[in-house]
Amino acid sequence: RWAADRSRFALYWEDESGATAKYTFWDIQREANRLSNALAALGVRRGDRVALILPQRPEMAIAYLAIFQMGAIALPLSHLFGPEALEYRMEFAGASVVFVEPTTIANLWATRDKLAHLKHVIGVGGASESGVHAYEKLIEKSSPTFSCVDTLANDPALIIYTSGTTGPLKGALEA
């Protein structure tokens, strides 16, 4: 509702080192649009699973919006998960794209060869290695406009995993 307002702030962020940033609703929508276009250029389509192995940071919120407006399915994963936990969830869900940052990339690399569906790794916050698309470079030339996919209230949007207290972990597909 407020995406056209360049003055209404949506997000104030500060990292552990004290670096800060401010985002208006307009900023977030434009960056989400750029990311949706970049993901589409990588081949992400409606119904594709996109994993997010990120702590709370602006790119996480922006990625959610980008994924949802494409009709893709977000797969949020704890940045504290080790390789085995990531492998189980990502392979079971069929994630084709994953977002990582410097503290999570090592655990992904430890299991990368076992992830048959994974096609693209996107690095945020300085996560840059061979085979990783830098988030900033990925979106810099993408259009800031995007035509949202029409979705229904009960269309799949998110997969979360149960804790596994009553048996194997189960992926719960949420609208």
Tab-separated table of C-alpha atoms in Angstrom:
chain	number	residue	atom	x	y	z
A	1	ARG	CA	0.000	0.000	0.000
A	2	TRP	CA	2.834	2.418	0.742
A	3	ALA	CA	5.286	1.285	-1.958
A	4	ALA	CA	4.800	4.508	-3.945
A	5	ASP	CA	5.647	6.707	-0.930
A	6	ARG	CA	9.336	7.632	-0.979
A	7	SER	CA	9.180	9.166	2.501
A	8	ARG	CA	7.592	6.419	4.605
A	9	PHE	CA	10.243	4.283	6.287
A	10	ALA	CA	9.745	0.538	6.465
A	11	LEU	CA	13.029	-0.743	7.846
A	12	TYR	CA	15.904	0.497	9.962
A	13	TRP	CA	18.832	-1.897	10.158
A	14	GLU	CA	22.084	-2.115	12.100
A	15	ASP	CA	24.618	-4.935	11.940
A	16	GLU	CA	27.029	-6.193	14.592
A	17	SER	CA	29.754	-3.790	13.463
A	18	GLY	CA	27.470	-0.747	13.835
A	19	ALA	CA	26.821	-0.195	10.112
A	20	THR	CA	23.305	1.120	9.565
A	21	ALA	CA	20.839	1.475	6.715
A	22	LYS	CA	17.328	2.874	6.234
A	23	TYR	CA	14.802	1.655	3.678
A	24	THR	CA	11.525	3.228	2.669
A	25	PHE	CA	8.669	1.090	1.414
A	26	TRP	CA	9.496	2.488	-2.033
A	27	ASP	CA	13.149	1.353	-1.712
A	28	ILE	CA	12.137	-2.136	-0.654
A	29	GLN	CA	9.587	-2.522	-3.447
A	30	ARG	CA	12.049	-1.370	-6.119
A	31	GLU	CA	14.760	-3.710	-4.835
A	32	ALA	CA	12.277	-6.600	-4.605
A	33	ASN	CA	11.250	-5.884	-8.202
A	34	ARG	CA	14.887	-5.896	-9.309
A	35	LEU	CA	15.442	-9.172	-7.487
A	36	SER	CA	12.306	-10.745	-8.998
A	37	ASN	CA	13.570	-9.810	-12.458
A	38	ALA	CA	17.054	-11.163	-11.673
A	39	LEU	CA	15.627	-14.429	-10.346
A	40	ALA	CA	13.438	-14.752	-13.437
A	41	ALA	CA	16.545	-14.246	-15.597
A	42	LEU	CA	18.146	-17.155	-13.701
A	43	GLY	CA	15.160	-19.296	-14.635
A	44	VAL	CA	13.098	-19.123	-11.436
A	45	ARG	CA	9.417	-19.629	-12.208
A	46	ARG	CA	6.155	-19.926	-10.330
A	47	GLY	CA	6.298	-22.842	-7.905
A	48	ASP	CA	10.114	-23.051	-7.791
A	49	ARG	CA	11.675	-23.320	-4.340
A	50	VAL	CA	14.134	-20.632	-3.227
A	51	ALA	CA	16.076	-21.274	-0.013
A	52	LEU	CA	17.120	-18.464	2.339
A	53	ILE	CA	20.010	-19.286	4.680
A	54	LEU	CA	20.324	-15.797	6.091
A	55	PRO	CA	20.155	-14.117	9.470
A	56	GLN	CA	17.786	-11.174	9.843
A	57	ARG	CA	19.012	-8.593	7.342
A	58	PRO	CA	17.377	-6.349	4.709
A	59	GLU	CA	18.065	-8.796	1.878
A	60	MET	CA	16.004	-11.429	3.699
A	61	ALA	CA	12.892	-9.218	3.750
A	62	ILE	CA	13.488	-8.124	0.160
A	63	ALA	CA	13.958	-11.731	-0.983
A	64	TYR	CA	10.659	-12.775	0.620
A	65	LEU	CA	8.804	-10.080	-1.301
A	66	ALA	CA	10.597	-10.923	-4.548
A	67	ILE	CA	9.840	-14.631	-4.181
A	68	PHE	CA	6.193	-14.130	-3.235
A	69	GLN	CA	5.439	-11.672	-6.041
A	70	MET	CA	6.838	-14.218	-8.546
A	71	GLY	CA	4.633	-17.009	-7.229
A	72	ALA	CA	7.761	-18.947	-6.225
A	73	ILE	CA	8.024	-20.680	-2.836
A	74	ALA	CA	10.310	-19.433	-0.045
A	75	LEU	CA	12.234	-21.973	2.017
A	76	PRO	CA	13.571	-20.151	5.109
A	77	LEU	CA	16.388	-22.064	6.808
A	78	SER	CA	18.186	-21.151	9.999
A	79	HIS	CA	21.604	-19.617	9.512
A	80	LEU	CA	22.674	-21.867	12.407
A	81	PHE	CA	21.953	-25.138	10.541
A	82	GLY	CA	24.889	-27.414	9.773
A	83	PRO	CA	25.460	-29.199	6.452
A	84	GLU	CA	23.267	-32.222	7.217
A	85	ALA	CA	20.284	-30.111	8.263
A	86	LEU	CA	20.620	-27.966	5.135
A	87	GLU	CA	21.000	-30.980	2.864
A	88	TYR	CA	17.888	-32.722	4.188
A	89	ARG	CA	15.630	-29.693	3.905
A	90	MET	CA	16.945	-28.323	0.617
A	91	GLU	CA	16.956	-31.666	-1.177
A	92	PHE	CA	13.552	-32.683	0.173
A	93	ALA	CA	12.071	-29.331	-0.897
A	94	GLY	CA	13.862	-29.331	-4.267
A	95	ALA	CA	15.430	-25.879	-3.825
A	96	SER	CA	16.903	-24.615	-7.089
A	97	VAL	CA	18.279	-21.314	-5.744
A	98	VAL	CA	19.749	-20.430	-2.361
A	99	PHE	CA	20.742	-17.157	-0.689
A	100	VAL	CA	23.769	-17.281	1.638
A	101	GLU	CA	26.023	-14.860	3.465
A	102	PRO	CA	29.591	-15.169	4.794
A	103	THR	CA	28.644	-17.122	7.924
A	104	THR	CA	26.428	-19.640	6.096
A	105	ILE	CA	28.264	-20.358	2.862
A	106	ALA	CA	30.708	-22.913	4.344
A	107	ASN	CA	27.872	-25.171	5.510
A	108	LEU	CA	26.278	-25.001	2.080
A	109	TRP	CA	29.577	-25.867	0.350
A	110	ALA	CA	29.976	-28.882	2.650
A	111	THR	CA	26.826	-30.404	1.138
A	112	ARG	CA	26.605	-28.721	-2.288
A	113	ASP	CA	27.452	-31.854	-4.287
A	114	LYS	CA	24.512	-33.709	-2.733
A	115	LEU	CA	21.922	-31.105	-3.772
A	116	ALA	CA	20.667	-32.359	-7.137
A	117	HIS	CA	18.159	-29.526	-7.688
A	118	LEU	CA	20.424	-26.590	-6.773
A	119	LYS	CA	21.333	-24.444	-9.792
A	120	HIS	CA	22.252	-21.030	-8.368
A	121	VAL	CA	23.833	-19.646	-5.197
A	122	ILE	CA	23.354	-15.946	-4.432
A	123	GLY	CA	25.728	-14.315	-1.959
A	124	VAL	CA	24.765	-11.309	0.156
A	125	GLY	CA	26.803	-9.281	2.627
A	126	GLY	CA	30.092	-10.040	0.915
A	127	ALA	CA	29.658	-13.785	0.370
A	128	SER	CA	31.574	-14.101	-2.870
A	129	GLU	CA	33.346	-17.154	-4.159
A	130	SER	CA	33.587	-18.942	-7.448
A	131	GLY	CA	30.128	-20.132	-8.438
A	132	VAL	CA	28.310	-17.518	-6.342
A	133	HIS	CA	26.253	-14.699	-7.871
A	134	ALA	CA	26.932	-11.486	-5.948
A	135	TYR	CA	23.547	-10.089	-4.884
A	136	GLU	CA	24.476	-6.498	-5.720
A	137	LYS	CA	25.754	-7.346	-9.197
A	138	LEU	CA	22.774	-9.590	-9.866
A	139	ILE	CA	20.236	-6.822	-9.283
A	140	GLU	CA	22.153	-3.724	-10.419
A	141	LYS	CA	21.016	-3.923	-14.044
A	142	SER	CA	17.588	-5.437	-13.411
A	143	SER	CA	14.489	-3.363	-13.984
A	144	PRO	CA	12.928	-1.719	-10.911
A	145	THR	CA	9.464	-2.593	-12.241
A	146	PHE	CA	7.904	-6.038	-12.103
A	147	SER	CA	4.447	-7.355	-12.917
A	148	CYS	CA	3.378	-9.500	-9.993
A	149	VAL	CA	2.015	-12.959	-10.669
A	150	ASP	CA	-1.638	-13.289	-9.696
A	151	THR	CA	-1.915	-15.756	-6.840
A	152	LEU	CA	-4.812	-17.065	-4.814
A	153	ALA	CA	-5.005	-16.980	-1.030
A	154	ASN	CA	-4.412	-20.737	-0.889
A	155	ASP	CA	-1.532	-20.925	-3.416
A	156	PRO	CA	1.741	-22.299	-1.971
A	157	ALA	CA	4.148	-19.597	-0.776
A	158	LEU	CA	6.358	-20.989	1.997
A	159	ILE	CA	7.777	-24.286	3.242
A	160	ILE	CA	8.661	-24.588	6.896
A	161	TYR	CA	9.907	-27.709	8.635
A	162	THR	CA	8.599	-29.321	11.783
A	163	SER	CA	11.034	-29.899	14.629
A	164	GLY	CA	11.007	-33.665	14.164
A	165	THR	CA	9.949	-34.445	17.731
A	166	THR	CA	7.514	-37.148	16.577
A	167	GLY	CA	9.662	-38.672	13.844
A	168	PRO	CA	11.422	-37.444	10.739
A	169	LEU	CA	11.234	-33.750	9.909
A	170	LYS	CA	8.268	-32.837	7.761
A	171	GLY	CA	8.006	-29.960	5.308
A	172	ALA	CA	4.801	-27.987	5.811
A	173	LEU	CA	3.688	-26.143	2.674
A	174	GLU	CA	1.946	-22.903	3.668
A	175	ALA	CA	-0.236	-20.560	1.615
